[in-house]
PDB file of C-alpha atoms in Angstrom:
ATOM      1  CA  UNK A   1      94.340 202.596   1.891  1.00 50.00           C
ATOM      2  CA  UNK A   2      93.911 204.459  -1.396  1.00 57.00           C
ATOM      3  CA  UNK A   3      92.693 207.405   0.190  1.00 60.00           C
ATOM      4  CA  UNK A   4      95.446 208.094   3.074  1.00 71.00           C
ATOM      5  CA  UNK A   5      97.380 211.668   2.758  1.00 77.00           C
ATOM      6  CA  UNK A   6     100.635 211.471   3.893  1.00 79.00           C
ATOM      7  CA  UNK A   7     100.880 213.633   7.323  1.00 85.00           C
ATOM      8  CA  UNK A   8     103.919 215.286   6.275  1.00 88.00           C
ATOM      9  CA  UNK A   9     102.270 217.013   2.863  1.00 90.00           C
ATOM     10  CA  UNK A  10      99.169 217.688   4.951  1.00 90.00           C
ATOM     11  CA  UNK A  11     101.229 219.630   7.253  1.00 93.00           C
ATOM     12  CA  UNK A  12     102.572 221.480   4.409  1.00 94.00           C
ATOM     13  CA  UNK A  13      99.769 222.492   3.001  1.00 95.00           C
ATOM     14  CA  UNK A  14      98.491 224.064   6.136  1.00 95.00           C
ATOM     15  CA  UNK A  15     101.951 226.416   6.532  1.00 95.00           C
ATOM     16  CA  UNK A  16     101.646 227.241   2.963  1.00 95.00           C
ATOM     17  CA  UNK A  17      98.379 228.057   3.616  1.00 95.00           C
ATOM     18  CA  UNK A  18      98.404 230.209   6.787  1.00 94.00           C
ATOM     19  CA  UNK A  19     101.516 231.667   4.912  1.00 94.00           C
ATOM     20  CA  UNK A  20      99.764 232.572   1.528  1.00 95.00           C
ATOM     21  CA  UNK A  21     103.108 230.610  -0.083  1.00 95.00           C
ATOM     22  CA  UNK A  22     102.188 229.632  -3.655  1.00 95.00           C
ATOM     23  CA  UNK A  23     103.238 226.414  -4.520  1.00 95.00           C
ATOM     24  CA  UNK A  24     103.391 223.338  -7.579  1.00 96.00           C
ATOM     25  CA  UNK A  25     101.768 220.536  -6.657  1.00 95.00           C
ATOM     26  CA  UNK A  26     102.046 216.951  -9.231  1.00 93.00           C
ATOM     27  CA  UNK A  27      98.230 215.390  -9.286  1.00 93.00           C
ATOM     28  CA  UNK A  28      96.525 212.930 -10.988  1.00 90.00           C
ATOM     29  CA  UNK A  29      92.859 213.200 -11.919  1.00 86.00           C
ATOM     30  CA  UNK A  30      90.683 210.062 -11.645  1.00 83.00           C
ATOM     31  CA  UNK A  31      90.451 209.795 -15.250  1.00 84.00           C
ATOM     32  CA  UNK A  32      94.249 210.437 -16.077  1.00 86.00           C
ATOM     33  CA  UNK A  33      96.872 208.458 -16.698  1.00 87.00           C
ATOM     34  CA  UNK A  34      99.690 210.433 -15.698  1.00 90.00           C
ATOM     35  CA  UNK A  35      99.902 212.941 -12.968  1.00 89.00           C
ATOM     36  CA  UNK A  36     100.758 216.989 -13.728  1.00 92.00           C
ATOM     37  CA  UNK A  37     102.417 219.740 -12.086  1.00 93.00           C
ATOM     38  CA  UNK A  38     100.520 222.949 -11.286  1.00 95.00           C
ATOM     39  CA  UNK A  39     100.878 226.178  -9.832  1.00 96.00           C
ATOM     40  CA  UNK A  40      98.463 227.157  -7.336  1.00 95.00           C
ATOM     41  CA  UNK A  41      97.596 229.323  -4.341  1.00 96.00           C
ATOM     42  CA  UNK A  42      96.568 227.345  -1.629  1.00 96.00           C
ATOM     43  CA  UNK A  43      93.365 228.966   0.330  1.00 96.00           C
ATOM     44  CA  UNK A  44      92.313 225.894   2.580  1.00 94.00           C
ATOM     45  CA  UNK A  45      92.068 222.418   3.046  1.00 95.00           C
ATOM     46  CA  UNK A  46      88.053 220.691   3.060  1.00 93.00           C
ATOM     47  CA  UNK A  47      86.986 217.492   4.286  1.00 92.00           C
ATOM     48  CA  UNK A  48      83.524 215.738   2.892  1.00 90.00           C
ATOM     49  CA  UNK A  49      82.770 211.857   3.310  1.00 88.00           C
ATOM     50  CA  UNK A  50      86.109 211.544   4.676  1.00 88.00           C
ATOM     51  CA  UNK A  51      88.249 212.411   2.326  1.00 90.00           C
ATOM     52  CA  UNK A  52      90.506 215.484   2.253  1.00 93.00           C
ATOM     53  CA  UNK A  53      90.316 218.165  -0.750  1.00 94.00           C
ATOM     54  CA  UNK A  54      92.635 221.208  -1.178  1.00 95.00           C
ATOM     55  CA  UNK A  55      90.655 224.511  -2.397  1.00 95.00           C
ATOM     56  CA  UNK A  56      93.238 226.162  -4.485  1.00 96.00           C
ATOM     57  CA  UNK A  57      93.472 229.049  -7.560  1.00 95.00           C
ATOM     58  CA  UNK A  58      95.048 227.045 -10.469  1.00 94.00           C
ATOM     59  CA  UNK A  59      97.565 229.698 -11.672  1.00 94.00           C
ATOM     60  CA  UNK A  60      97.525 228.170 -15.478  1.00 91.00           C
ATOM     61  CA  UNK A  61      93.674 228.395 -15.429  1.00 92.00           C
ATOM     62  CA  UNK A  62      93.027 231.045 -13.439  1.00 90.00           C
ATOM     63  CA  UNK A  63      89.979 229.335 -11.511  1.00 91.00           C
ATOM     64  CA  UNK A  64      89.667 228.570  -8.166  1.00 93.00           C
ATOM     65  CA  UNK A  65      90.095 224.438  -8.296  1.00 93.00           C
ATOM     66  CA  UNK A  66      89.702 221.234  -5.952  1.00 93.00           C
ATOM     67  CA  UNK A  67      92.122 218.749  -5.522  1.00 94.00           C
ATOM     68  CA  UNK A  68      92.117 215.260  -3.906  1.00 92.00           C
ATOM     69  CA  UNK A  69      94.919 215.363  -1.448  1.00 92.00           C
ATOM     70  CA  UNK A  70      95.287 211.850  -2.066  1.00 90.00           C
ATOM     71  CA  UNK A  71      96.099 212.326  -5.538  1.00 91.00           C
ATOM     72  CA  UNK A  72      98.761 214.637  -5.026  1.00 91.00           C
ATOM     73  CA  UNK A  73     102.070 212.943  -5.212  1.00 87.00           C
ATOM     74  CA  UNK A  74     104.417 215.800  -4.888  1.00 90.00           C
ATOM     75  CA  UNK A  75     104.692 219.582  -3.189  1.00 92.00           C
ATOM     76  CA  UNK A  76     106.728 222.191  -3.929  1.00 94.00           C
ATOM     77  CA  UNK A  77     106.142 225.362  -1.793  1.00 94.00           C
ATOM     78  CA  UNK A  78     107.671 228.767  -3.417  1.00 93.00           C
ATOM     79  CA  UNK A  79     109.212 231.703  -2.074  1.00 92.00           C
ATOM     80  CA  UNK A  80     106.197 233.631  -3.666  1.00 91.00           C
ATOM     81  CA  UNK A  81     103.639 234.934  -1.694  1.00 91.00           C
ATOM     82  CA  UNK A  82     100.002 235.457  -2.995  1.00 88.00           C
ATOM     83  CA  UNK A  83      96.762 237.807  -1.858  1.00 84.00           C
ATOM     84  CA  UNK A  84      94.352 236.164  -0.347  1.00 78.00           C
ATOM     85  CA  UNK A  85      90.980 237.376  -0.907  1.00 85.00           C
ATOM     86  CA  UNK A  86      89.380 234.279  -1.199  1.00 90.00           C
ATOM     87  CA  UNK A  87      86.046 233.790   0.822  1.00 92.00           C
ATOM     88  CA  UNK A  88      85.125 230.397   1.570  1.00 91.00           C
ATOM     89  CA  UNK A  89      81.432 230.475   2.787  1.00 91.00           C
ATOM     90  CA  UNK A  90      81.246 232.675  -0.495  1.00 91.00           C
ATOM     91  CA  UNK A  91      82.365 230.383  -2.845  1.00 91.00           C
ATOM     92  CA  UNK A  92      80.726 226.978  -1.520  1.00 92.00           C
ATOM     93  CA  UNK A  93      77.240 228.845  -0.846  1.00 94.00           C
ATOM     94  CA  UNK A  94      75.458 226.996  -3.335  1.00 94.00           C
ATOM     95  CA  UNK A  95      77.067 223.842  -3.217  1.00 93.00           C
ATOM     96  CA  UNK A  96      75.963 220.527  -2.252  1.00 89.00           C
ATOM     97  CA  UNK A  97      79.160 218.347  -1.368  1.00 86.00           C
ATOM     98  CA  UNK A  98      82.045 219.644  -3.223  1.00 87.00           C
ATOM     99  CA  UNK A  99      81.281 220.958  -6.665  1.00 87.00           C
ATOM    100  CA  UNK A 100      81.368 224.001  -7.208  1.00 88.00           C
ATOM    101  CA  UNK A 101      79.985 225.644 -10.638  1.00 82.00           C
ATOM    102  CA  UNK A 102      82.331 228.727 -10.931  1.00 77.00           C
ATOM    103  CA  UNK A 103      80.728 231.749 -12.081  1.00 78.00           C
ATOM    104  CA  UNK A 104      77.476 230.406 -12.368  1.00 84.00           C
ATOM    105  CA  UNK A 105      74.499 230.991 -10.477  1.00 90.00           C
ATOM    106  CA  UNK A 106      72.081 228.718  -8.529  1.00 94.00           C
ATOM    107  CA  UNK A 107      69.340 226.872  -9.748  1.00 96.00           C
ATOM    108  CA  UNK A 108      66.010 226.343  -8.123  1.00 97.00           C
ATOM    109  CA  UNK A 109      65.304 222.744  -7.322  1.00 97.00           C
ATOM    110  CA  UNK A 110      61.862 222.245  -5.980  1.00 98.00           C
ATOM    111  CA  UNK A 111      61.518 218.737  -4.274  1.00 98.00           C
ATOM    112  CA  UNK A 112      57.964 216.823  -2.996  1.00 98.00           C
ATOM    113  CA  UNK A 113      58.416 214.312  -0.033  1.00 97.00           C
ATOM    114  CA  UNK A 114      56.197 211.953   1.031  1.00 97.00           C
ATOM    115  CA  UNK A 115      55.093 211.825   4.748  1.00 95.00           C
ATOM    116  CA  UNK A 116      57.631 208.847   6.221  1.00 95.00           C
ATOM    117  CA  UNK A 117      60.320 211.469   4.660  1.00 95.00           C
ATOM    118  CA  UNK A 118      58.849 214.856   5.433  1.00 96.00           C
ATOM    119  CA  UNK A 119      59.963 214.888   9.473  1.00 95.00           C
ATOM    120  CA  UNK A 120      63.373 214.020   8.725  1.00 95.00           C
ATOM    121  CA  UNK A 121      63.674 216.605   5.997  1.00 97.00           C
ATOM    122  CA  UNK A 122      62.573 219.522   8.243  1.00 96.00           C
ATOM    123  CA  UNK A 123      64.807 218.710  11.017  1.00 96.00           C
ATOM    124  CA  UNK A 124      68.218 217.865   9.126  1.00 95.00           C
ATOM    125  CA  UNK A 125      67.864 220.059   6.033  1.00 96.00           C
ATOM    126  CA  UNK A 126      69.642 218.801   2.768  1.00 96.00           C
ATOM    127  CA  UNK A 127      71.043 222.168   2.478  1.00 96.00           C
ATOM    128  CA  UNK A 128      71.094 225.454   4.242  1.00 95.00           C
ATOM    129  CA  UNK A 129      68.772 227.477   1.256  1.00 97.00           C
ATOM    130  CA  UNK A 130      66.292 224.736   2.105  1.00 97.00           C
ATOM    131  CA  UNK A 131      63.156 226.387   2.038  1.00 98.00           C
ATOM    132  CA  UNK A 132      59.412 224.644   2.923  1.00 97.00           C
ATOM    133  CA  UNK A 133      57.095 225.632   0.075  1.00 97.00           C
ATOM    134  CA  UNK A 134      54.063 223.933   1.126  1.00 97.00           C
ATOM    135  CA  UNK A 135      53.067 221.137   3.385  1.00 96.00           C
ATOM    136  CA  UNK A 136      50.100 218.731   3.749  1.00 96.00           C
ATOM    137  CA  UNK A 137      49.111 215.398   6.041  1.00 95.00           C
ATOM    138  CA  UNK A 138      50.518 213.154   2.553  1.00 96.00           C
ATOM    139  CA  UNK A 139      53.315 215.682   1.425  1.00 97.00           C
ATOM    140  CA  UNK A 140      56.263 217.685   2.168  1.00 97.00           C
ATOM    141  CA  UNK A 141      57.193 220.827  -0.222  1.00 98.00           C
ATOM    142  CA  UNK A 142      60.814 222.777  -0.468  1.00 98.00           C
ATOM    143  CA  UNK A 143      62.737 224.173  -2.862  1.00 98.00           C
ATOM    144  CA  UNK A 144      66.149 224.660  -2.286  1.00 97.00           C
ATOM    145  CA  UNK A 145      69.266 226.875  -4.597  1.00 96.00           C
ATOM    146  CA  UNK A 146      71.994 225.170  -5.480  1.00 96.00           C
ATOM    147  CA  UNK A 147      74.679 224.338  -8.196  1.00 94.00           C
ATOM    148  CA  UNK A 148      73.367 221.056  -9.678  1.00 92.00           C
ATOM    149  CA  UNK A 149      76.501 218.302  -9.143  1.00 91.00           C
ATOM    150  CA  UNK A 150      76.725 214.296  -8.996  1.00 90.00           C
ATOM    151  CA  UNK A 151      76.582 215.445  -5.449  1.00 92.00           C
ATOM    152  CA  UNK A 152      72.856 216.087  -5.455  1.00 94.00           C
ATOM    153  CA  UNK A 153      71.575 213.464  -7.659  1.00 94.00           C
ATOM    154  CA  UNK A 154      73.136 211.119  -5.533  1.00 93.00           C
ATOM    155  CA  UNK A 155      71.908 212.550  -2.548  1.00 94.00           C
ATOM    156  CA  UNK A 156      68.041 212.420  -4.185  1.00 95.00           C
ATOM    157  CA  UNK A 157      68.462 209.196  -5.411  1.00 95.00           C
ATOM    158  CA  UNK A 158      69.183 208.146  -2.085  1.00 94.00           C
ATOM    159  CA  UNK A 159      65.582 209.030  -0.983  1.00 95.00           C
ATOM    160  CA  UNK A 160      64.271 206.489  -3.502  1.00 93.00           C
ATOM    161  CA  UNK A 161      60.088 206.652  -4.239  1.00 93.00           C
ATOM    162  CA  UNK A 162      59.344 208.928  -1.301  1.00 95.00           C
ATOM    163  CA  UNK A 163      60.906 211.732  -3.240  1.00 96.00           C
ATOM    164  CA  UNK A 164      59.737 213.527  -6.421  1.00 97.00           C
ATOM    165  CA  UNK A 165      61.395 215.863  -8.205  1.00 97.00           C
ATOM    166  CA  UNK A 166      59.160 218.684  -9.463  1.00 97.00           C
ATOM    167  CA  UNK A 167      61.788 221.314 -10.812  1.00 96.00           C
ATOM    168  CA  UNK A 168      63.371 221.527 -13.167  1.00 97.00           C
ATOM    169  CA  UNK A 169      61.942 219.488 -15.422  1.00 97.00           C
ATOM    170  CA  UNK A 170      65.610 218.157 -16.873  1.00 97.00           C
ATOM    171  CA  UNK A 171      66.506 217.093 -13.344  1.00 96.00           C
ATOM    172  CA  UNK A 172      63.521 215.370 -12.921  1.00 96.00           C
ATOM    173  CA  UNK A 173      64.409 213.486 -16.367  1.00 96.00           C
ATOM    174  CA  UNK A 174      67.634 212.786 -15.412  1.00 95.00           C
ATOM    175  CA  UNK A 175      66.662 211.227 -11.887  1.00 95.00           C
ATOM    176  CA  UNK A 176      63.831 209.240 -13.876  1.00 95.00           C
ATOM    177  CA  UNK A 177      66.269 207.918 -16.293  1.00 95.00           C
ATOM    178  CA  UNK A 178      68.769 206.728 -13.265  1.00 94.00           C
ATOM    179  CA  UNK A 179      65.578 205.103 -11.601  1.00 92.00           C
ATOM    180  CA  UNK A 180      64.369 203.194 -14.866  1.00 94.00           C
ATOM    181  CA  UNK A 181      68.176 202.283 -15.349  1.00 94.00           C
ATOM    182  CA  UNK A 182      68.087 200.963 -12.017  1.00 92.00           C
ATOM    183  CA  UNK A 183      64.996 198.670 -12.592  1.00 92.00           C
ATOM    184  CA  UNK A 184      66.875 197.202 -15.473  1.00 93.00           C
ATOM    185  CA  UNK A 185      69.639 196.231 -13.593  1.00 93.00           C
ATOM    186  CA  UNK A 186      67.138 194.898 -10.776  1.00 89.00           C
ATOM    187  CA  UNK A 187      65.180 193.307 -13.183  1.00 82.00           C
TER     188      UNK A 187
END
């Protein structure tokens, strides 16, 4: 399948990692053509909807970067070593999935659900900032703080018309527009 690491580069990966080697790894982005080398510092390997991501500081661009191990066709582990102050539950705090806005903050989402949702929302939280703001026998109230990604929208278009967005108003646009696409396409 497309998105099968190879064992042997996974296993890499993690002695690079537990060794703080630096490394160049060849990937291809989804929307490239051609794959590129980069120098990185590995810091860990994340898995999310089963597929396997490397967290790693892109030397070039000096930012802390994701990479889809099944994009990456080649591994090169240095002789250099790196520091390794990198703090994961830090830097995926306010993410939903795996985007991560570097150096910027959260934003306050406040979400209404309707009562067939409002159970299930209270006892499997969408995220851990969830917070109830006010609820009622017809409605369910939180807000929650997070970095806004394809991640979320998905995840609050998957609650369909028992969920209203009521902050901020551009996410709330944004999910409107994807719902009146959506009856265009339904007809």
């Amino acid at each position: 399948p497309e998105n099968t690491v190879d064992n042997a580069l996974f296993k890499q990966l993690i002695n690079a990692i537990n060794s703080k080697q630096a490394c160049v790894i060849r990937y291809k982005a989804f929307n490239k053509k051609e794959s590129k080398p980069f120098k990185i510092h590995p810091y860990l390997i994340k898995e999310y909807k089963n597929r396997w991501y490397l967290c790693a500081l892109n030397v070039d661009y000096n930012d802390v970067r994701l990479y889809g191990l099944e994009r990456v066709s080649n591994l090169e582990v240095l002789t250099e070593f790196h520091e390794d102050d990198f703090n994961s539950e830090d830097y995926f705090k306010y993410a939903l999935g795996i985007t991560v806005q570097n150096n910027q903050k959260p934003v306050l989402i406040e979400l209404r659900f309707d009562q067939d949702h409002a159970p299930y929302i209270k006892s499997n939280p969408l995220h851990h900032t969830q917070k109830i703001k006010k609820e009622t026998k017809t409605y369910l109230t939180v807000t929650l703080q997070v970095h806004p990604s394809a991640e979320l929208s998905m995840l609050l278009l998957s609650h369909g018309s028992g969920l209203k967005v009521v902050k901020p108003a551009w996410l709330r646009e944004e999910i409107k527009e994807e719902a009146r696409k959506m009856v265009e396409v339904y007809g």
